[in-house]
CSV table of C-alpha atoms and ligand atoms in Angstrom, one decimal:
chain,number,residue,atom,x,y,z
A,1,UNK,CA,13.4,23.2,-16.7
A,2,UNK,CA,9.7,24.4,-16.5
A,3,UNK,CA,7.0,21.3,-16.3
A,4,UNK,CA,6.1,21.9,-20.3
A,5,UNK,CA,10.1,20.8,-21.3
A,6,UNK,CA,10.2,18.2,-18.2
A,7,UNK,CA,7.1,16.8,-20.2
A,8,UNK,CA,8.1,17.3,-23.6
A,9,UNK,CA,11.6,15.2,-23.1
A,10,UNK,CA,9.2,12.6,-21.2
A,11,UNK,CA,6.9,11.4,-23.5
A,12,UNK,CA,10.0,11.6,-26.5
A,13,UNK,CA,11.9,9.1,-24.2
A,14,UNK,CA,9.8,7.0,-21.7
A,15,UNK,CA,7.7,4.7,-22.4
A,16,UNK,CA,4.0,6.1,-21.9
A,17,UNK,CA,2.5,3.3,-19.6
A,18,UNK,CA,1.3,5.9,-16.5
A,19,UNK,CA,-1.7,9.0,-17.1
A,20,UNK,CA,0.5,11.6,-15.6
A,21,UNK,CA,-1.3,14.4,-14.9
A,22,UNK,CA,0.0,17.6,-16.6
A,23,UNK,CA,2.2,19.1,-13.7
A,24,UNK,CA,6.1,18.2,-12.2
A,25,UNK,CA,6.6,19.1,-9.2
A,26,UNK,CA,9.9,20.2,-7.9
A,27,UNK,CA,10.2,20.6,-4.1
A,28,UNK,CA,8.1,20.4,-1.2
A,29,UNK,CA,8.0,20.9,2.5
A,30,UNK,CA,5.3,18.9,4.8
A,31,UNK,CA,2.0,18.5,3.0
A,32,UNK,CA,2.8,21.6,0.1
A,33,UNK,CA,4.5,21.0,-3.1
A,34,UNK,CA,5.8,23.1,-5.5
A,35,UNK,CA,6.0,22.7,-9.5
A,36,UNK,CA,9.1,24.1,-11.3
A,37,UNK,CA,6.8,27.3,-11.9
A,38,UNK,CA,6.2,28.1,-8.2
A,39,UNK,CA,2.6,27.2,-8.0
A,40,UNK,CA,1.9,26.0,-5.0
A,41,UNK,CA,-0.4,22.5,-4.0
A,42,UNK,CA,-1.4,20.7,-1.2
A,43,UNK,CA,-0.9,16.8,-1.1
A,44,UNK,CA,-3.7,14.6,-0.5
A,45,UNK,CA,-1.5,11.7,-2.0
A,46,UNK,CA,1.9,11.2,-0.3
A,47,UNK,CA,3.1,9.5,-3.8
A,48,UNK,CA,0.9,7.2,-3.3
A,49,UNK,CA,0.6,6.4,0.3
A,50,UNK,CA,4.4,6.5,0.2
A,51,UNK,CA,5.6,9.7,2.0
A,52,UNK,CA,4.4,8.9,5.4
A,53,UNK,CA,6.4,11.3,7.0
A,54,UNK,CA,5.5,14.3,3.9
A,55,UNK,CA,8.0,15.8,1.7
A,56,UNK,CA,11.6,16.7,2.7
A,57,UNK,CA,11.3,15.3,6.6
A,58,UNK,CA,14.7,16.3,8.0
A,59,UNK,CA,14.9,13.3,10.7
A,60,UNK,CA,14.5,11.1,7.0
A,61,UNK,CA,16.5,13.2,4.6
A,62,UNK,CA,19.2,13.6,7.3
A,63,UNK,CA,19.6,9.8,8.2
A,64,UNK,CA,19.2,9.1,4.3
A,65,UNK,CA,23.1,11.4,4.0
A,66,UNK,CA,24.7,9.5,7.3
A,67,UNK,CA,23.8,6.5,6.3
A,68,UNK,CA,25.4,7.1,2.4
A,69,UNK,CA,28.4,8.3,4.0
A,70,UNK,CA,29.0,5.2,5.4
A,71,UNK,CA,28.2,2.4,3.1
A,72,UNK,CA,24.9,2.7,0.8
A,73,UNK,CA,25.0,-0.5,-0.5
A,74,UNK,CA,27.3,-3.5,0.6
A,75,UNK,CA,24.5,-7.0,-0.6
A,76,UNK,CA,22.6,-9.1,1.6
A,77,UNK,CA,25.8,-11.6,1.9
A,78,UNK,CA,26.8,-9.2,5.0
A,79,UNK,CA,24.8,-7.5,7.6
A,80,UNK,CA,24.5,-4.1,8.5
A,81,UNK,CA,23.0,-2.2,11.2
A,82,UNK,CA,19.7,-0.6,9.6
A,83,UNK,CA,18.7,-3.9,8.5
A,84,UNK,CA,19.1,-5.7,11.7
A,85,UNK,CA,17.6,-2.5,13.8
A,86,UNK,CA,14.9,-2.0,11.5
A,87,UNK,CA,14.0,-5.5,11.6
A,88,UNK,CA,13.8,-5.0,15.0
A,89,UNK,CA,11.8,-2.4,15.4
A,90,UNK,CA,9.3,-3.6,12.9
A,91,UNK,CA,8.7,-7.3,14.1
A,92,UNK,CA,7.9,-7.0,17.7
A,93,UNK,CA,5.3,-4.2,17.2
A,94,UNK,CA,3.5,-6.1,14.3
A,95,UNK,CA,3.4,-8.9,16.8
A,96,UNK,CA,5.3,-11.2,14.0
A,97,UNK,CA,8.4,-13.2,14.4
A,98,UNK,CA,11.0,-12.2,11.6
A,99,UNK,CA,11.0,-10.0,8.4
A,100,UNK,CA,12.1,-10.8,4.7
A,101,UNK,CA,13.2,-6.8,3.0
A,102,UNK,CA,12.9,-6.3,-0.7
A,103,UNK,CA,12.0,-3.4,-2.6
A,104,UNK,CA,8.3,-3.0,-3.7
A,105,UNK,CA,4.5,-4.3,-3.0
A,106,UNK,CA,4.4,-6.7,-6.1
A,107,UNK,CA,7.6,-8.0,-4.7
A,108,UNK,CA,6.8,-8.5,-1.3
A,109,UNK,CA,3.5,-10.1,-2.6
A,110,UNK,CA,5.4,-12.9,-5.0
A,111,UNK,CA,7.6,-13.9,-1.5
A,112,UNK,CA,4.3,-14.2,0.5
A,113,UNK,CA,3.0,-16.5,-2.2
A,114,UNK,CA,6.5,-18.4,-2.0
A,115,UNK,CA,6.3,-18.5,1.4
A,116,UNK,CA,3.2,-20.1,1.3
A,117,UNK,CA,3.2,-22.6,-1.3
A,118,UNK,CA,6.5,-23.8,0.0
A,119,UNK,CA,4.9,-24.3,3.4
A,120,UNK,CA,2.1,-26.2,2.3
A,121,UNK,CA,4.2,-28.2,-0.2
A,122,UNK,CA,6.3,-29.6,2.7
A,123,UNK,CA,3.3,-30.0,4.8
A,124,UNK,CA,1.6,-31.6,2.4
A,125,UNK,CA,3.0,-32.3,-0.7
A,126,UNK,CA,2.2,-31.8,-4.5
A,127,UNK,CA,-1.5,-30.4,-5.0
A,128,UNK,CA,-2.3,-27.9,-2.5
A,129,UNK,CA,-1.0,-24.7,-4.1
A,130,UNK,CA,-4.2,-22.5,-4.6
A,131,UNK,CA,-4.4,-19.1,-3.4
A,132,UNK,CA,-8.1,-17.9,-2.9
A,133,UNK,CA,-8.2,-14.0,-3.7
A,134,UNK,CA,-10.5,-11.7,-3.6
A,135,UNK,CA,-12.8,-10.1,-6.4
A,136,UNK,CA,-11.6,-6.4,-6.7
A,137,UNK,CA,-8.4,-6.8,-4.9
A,138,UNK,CA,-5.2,-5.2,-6.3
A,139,UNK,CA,-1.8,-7.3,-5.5
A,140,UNK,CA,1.0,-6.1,-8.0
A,141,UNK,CA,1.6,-6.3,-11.8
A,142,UNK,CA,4.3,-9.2,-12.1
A,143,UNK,CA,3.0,-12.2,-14.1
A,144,UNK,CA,1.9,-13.6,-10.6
A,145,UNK,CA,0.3,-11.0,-9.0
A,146,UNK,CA,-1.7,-9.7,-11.5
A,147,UNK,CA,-3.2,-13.2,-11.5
A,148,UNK,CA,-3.6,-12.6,-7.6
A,149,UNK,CA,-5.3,-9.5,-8.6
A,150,UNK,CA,-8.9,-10.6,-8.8
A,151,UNK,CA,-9.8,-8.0,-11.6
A,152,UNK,CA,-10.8,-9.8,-14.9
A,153,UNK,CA,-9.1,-6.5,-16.5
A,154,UNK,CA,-5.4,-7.3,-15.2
A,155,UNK,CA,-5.9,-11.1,-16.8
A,156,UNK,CA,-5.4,-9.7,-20.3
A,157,UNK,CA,-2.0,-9.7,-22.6
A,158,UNK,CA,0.3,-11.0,-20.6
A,159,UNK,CA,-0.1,-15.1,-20.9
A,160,UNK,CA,0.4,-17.8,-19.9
A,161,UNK,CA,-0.2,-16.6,-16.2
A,162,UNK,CA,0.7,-18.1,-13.2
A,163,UNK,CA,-1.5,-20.8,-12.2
A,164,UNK,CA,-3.1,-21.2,-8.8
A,165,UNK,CA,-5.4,-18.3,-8.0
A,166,UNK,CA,-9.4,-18.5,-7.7
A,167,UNK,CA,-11.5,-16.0,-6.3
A,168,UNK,CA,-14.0,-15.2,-4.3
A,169,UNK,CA,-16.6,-12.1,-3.1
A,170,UNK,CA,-15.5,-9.9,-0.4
A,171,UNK,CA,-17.6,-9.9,2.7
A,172,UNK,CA,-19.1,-13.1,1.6
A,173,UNK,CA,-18.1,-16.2,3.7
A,174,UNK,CA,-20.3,-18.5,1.1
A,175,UNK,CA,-18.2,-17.3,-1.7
A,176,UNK,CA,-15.0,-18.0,0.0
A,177,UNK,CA,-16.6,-21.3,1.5
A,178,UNK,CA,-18.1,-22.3,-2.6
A,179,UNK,CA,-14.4,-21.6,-3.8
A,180,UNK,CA,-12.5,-23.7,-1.2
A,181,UNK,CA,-11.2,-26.9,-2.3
A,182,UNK,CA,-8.1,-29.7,-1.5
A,183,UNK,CA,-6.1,-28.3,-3.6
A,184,UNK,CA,-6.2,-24.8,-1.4
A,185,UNK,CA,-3.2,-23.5,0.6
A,186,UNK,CA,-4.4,-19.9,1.9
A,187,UNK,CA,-6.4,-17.1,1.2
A,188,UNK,CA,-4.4,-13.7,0.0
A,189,UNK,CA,-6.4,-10.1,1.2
A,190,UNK,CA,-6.4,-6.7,1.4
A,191,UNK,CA,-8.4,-5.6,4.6
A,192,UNK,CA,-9.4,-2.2,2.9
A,193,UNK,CA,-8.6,-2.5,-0.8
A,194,UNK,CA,-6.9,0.2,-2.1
A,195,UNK,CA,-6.5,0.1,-6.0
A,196,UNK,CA,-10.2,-1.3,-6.5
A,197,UNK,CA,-12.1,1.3,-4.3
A,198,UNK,CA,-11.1,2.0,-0.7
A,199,UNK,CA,-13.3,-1.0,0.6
A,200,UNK,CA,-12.6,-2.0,4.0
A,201,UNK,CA,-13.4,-4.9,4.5
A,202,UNK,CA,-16.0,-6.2,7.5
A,203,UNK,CA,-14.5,-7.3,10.9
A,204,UNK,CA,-17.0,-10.6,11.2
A,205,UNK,CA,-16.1,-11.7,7.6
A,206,UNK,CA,-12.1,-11.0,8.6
A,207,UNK,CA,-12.5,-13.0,11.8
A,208,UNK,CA,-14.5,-15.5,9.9
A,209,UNK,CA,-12.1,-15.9,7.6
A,210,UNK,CA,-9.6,-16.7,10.1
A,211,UNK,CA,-11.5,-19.0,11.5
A,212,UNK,CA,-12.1,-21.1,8.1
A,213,UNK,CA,-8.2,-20.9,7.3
A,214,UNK,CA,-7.8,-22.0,10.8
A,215,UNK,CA,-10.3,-24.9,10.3
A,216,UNK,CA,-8.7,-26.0,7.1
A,217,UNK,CA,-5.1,-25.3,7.7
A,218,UNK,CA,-4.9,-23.0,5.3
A,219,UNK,CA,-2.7,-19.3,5.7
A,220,UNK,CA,-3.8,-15.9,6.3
A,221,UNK,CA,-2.0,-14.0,4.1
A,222,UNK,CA,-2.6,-9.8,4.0
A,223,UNK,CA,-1.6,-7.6,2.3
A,224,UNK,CA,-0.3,-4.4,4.0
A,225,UNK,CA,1.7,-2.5,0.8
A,226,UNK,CA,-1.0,0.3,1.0
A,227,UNK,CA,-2.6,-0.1,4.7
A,228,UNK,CA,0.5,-0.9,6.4
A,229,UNK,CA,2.9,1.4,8.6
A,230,UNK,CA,0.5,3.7,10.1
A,231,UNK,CA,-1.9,4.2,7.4
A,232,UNK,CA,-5.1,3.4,9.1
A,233,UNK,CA,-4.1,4.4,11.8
A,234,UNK,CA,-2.6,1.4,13.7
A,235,UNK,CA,1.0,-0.3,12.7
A,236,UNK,CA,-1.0,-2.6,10.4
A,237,UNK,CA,-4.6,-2.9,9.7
A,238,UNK,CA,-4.9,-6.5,11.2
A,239,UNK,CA,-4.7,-5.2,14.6
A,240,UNK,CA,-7.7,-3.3,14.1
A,241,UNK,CA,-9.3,-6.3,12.6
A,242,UNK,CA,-8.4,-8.9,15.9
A,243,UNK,CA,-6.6,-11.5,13.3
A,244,UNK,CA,-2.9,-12.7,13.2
A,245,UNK,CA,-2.2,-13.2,10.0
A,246,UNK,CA,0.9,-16.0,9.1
A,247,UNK,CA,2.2,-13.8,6.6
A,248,UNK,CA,1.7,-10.0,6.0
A,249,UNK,CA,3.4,-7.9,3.5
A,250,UNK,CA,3.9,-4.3,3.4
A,251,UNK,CA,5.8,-1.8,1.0
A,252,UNK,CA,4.6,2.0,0.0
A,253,UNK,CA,5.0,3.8,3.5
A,254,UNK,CA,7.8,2.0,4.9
A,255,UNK,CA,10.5,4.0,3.9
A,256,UNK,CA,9.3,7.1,4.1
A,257,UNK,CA,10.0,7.4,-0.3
A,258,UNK,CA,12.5,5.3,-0.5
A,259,UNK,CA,11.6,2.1,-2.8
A,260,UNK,CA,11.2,-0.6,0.2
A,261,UNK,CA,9.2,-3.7,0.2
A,262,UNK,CA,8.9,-6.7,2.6
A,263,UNK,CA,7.0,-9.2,4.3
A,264,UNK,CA,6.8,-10.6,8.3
A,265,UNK,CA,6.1,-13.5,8.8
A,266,UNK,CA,4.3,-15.7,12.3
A,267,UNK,CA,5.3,-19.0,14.0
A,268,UNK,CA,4.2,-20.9,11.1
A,269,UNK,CA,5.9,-19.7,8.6
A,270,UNK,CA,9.2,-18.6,10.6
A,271,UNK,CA,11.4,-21.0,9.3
A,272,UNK,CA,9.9,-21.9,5.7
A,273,UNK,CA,12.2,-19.7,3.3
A,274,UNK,CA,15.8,-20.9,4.0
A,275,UNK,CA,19.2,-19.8,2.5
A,276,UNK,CA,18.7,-20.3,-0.8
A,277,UNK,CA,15.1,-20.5,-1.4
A,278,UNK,CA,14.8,-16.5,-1.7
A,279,UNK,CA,17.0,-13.2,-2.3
A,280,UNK,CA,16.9,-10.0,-2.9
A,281,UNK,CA,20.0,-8.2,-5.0
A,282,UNK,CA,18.7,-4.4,-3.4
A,283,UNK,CA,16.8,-5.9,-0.3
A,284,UNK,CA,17.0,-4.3,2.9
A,285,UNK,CA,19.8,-1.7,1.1
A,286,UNK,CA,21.3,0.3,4.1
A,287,UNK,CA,19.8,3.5,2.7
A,288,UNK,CA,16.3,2.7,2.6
A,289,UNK,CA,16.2,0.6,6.0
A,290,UNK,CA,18.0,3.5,7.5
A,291,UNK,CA,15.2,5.9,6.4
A,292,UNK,CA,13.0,2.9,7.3
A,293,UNK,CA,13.9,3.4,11.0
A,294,UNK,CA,13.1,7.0,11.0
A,295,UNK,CA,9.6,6.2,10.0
A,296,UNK,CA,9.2,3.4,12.5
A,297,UNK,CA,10.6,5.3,15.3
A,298,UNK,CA,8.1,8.5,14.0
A,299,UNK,CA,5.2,6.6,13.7
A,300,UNK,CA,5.5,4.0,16.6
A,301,UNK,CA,6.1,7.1,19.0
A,302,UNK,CA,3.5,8.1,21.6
A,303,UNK,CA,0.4,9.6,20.5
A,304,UNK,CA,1.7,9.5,17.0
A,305,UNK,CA,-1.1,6.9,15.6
A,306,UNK,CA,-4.1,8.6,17.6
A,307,UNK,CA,-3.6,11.5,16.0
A,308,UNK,CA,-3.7,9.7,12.5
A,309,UNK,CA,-6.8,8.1,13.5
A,310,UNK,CA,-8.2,12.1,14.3
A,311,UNK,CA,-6.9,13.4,11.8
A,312,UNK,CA,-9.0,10.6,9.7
A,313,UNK,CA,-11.9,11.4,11.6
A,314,UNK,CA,-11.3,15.3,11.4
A,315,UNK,CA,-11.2,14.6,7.4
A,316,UNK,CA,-14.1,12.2,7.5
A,317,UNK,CA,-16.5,14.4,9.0
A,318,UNK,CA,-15.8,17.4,7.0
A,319,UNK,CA,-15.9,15.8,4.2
A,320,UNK,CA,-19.6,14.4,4.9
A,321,UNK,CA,-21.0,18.1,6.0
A,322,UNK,CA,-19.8,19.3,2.3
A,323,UNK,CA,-23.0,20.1,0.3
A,324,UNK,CA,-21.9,18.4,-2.7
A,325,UNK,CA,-23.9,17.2,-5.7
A,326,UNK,CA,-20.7,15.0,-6.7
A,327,UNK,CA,-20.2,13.4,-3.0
A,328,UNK,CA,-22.0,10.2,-2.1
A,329,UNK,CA,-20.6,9.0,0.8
A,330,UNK,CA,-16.7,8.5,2.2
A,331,UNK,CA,-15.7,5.5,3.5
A,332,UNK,CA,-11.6,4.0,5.0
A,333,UNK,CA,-10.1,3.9,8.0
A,334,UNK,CA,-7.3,6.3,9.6
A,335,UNK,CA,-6.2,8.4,6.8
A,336,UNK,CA,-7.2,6.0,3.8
A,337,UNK,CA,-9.6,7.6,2.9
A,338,UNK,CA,-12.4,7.1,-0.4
A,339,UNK,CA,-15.0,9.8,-1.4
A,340,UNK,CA,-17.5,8.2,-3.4
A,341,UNK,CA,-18.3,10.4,-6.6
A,342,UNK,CA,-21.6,11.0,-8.5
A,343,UNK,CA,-22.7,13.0,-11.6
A,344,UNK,CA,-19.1,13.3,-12.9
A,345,UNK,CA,-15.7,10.7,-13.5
A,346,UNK,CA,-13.7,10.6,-10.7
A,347,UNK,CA,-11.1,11.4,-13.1
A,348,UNK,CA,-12.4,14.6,-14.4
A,349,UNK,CA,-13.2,15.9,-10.1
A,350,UNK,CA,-9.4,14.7,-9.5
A,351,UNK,CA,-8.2,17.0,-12.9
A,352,UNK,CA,-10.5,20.0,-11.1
A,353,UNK,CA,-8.6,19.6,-7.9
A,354,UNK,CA,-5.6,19.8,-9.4
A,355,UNK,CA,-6.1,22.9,-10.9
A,356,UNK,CA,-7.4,24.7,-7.9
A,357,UNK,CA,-4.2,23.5,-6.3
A,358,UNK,CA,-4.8,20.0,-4.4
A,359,UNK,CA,-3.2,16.7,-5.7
A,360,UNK,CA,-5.7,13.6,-4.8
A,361,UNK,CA,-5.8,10.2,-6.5
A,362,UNK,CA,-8.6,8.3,-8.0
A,363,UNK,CA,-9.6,4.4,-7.3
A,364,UNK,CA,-12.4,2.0,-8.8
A,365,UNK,CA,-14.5,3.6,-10.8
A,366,UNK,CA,-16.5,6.2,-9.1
A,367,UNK,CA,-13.5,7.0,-5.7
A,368,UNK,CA,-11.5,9.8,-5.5
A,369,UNK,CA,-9.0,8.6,-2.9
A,370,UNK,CA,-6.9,10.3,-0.5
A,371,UNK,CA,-3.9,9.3,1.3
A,372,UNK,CA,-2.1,12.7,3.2
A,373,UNK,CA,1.1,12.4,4.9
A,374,UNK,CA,0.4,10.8,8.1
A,375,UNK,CA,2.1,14.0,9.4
A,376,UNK,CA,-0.3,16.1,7.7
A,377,UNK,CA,-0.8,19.7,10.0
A,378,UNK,CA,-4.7,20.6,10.9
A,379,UNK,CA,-3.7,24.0,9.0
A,380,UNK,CA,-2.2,22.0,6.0
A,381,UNK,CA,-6.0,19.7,6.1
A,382,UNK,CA,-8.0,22.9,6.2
A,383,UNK,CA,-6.3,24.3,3.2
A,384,UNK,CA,-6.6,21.0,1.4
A,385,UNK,CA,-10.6,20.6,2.5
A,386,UNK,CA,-11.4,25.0,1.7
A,387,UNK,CA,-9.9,23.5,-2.4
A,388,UNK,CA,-12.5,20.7,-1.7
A,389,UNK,CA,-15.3,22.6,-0.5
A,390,UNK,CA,-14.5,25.4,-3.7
A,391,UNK,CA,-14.6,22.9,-6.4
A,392,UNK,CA,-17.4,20.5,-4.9
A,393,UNK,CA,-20.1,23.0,-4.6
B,401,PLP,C1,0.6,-0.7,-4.5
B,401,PLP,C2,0.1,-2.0,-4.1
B,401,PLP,C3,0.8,-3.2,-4.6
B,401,PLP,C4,2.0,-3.1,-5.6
B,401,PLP,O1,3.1,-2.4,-5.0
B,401,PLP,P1,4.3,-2.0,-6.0
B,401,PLP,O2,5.3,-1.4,-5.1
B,401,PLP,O3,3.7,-1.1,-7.0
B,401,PLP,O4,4.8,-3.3,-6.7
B,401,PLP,C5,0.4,-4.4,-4.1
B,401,PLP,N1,-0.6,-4.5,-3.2
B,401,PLP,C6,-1.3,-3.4,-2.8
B,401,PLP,C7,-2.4,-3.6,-1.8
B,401,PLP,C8,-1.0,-2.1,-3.3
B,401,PLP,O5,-1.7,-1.1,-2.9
């Protein structure tokens, strides 16, 4: 099928809820992708910060085909080795003490908030359920974390909403302070958001922040779906920031493509969710945690997250020596990266990308985002940045 039939059959039997852009792609190797009609593009998006290890990894792909040749799927009432191993791999180097596997962001999201008003609840009792979030933050688009989200936008439709969330300014410790309150459990963050801008956030206010929940008892709670597993260029963003959060989820990158979600959780919380309290049907399936591994033992290898930082700061810099009208500034850390964009939508620069043959993504209202493979070649950036320098100008 060319892209014009894959299209045609799509929008006559899926439910229209995404603004695809116009293309299918097909195949791809590394950082290139093809469409059905050959064309050829670079990715700047890895699905999304998903594909940490680029399209078509072998190491992935071939641990993927073991791994369904011996059981794909068995439940989480027995164990199997990619769970445990993964588990193991991923807890010691995020400095946390055990792991809860599910299968997306929003998911791993609703367990951290479980997590936490269950601890406070035996701590404390009835009362002390609020989760402060942050203005412009993106969390998921259950019923419960689209009320984490604080976006006004996402608050629309969907009611009655989970109850429980207030919000406060990022980078502002008198916001946080002016929203805090007894009935408070923790405070919910990204530490750069992804959805509303690319926005890292400042390492005084994070530490600050720690310091308050630390004060008041509350939890840390971060979330890692789009920083996490290599993306800024350490395991998790936190240990850039000098925090230990109690609870951190993570999600896109984990699994390499595979859907894959999950939280880690510290001393505090290690023993708060017990046998029954919280499940997950496709959790921790064989197949994913298997693929999981490959991308743990890729990314946790030596070197491996230096060179995402360089490559950030390869991408960073010539990005900012572009003489562009439409460029106002980049901003992120490792390679989470956000162009800031004047004189034209971010939309509309993305759409011109794409049609000189590089795939980026768009965030808040005036970023164009990008999010390579963390494997991204320095030949497969320069191609990428000669379709940026073209269609800036
Ligand atoms: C993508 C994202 C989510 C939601 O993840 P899903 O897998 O789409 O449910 C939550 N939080 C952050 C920070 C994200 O970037």
């Amino acid at each position: 099928m060319n892209s014009d039939e894959i299209k045609a059959l799509d929008q006559q039997y899926v439910m229209q809820t995404y603004r695809r852009n116009p293309l299918a792609i097909d195949h791809g190797k590394g950082a290139v992708l093809w469409s059905p009609e050959g064309k050829e593009y670079i990715d700047f998006t890895s699905g999304i910060g998903v594909c940490s290890l680029g399209c078509a990894n072998e190491a992935w792909a071939n641990a993927i085909y073991q791994q369904a040749m011996k059981v794909g799927h068995i439940s989480n009432l027995f164990y199997t080795e990619p769970y445990a191993k993964l588990a193991s791999k991923l807890v010691p180097a995020a400095g946390m003490k055990a792991a809860f596997f599910g299968n997306s962001g929003a998911e791993a999201n609703e367990g951290m908030i479980k997590t936490a008003r269950k601890w406070s609840f035996e701590k404390y009792g009835e009362g002390r359920a609020t989760i402060i979030t942050l203005r412009n933050s993106f969390h998921g688009r259950t019923i419960t974390t689209l009320k984490a989200t604080g976006q006004d936008h996402f608050h629309e439709y969907f009611f009655p909403f989970t109850e429980g969330f207030r919000y406060a300014q990022a980078n502002d410790l008198a916001s946080l302070e002016a929203a805090s309150g007894d009935d408070v459990c923790a405070v919910m963050m990204e530490l750069v958001q992804g959805e509303g801008g690319v926005n890292p956030l400042e390492k005084d206010y994070v530490q600050s922040v720690a310091k308050l929940c630390a004060e008041k008892d509350w939890l840390l709670l971060i979330d890692e779906v789009q920083t996490g597993v290599g993306r800024t260029g350490s395991l998790f963003a936190y240990q850039q920031f000098g925090v230990e959060p109690d609870v951190a989820t993570f999600a896109k990158g984990i699994a390499g493509g595979l859907p894959f979600g999950g939280f880690l959780v510290g001393e505090k919380c290690r023993t708060v969710l017990r046998a029954g309290d919280h499940g997950s049907t496709f959790g921790g399936n064989p197949i994913a945690a298997a693929a999981g591994c490959v991308v743990l033992d890729t990314i946790l290898a030596d070197g491996f997250l230096e060179k995402v930082q360089e490559k950030g700061q390869y991408l960073r810099e010539r990005i900012a020596a572009m003489e562009s009208p439409y460029v106002t500034g980049i901003r992120g850390m490792g390679l989470m990266l956000g162009v800031g964009v004047q004189g034209m939508k971010h939309s509309e620069l993305k759409d011109k990308l794409l049609e000189a043959g590089l795939l980026a993504l768009t965030a808040g209202k005036d970023t164009l985002r990008l999010l390579p493979p963390l494997t991204i070649t320095r030949e497969e950036l320069d191609r990428g940045l000669a379709i940026m320098e073209k269609v800036m100008k």
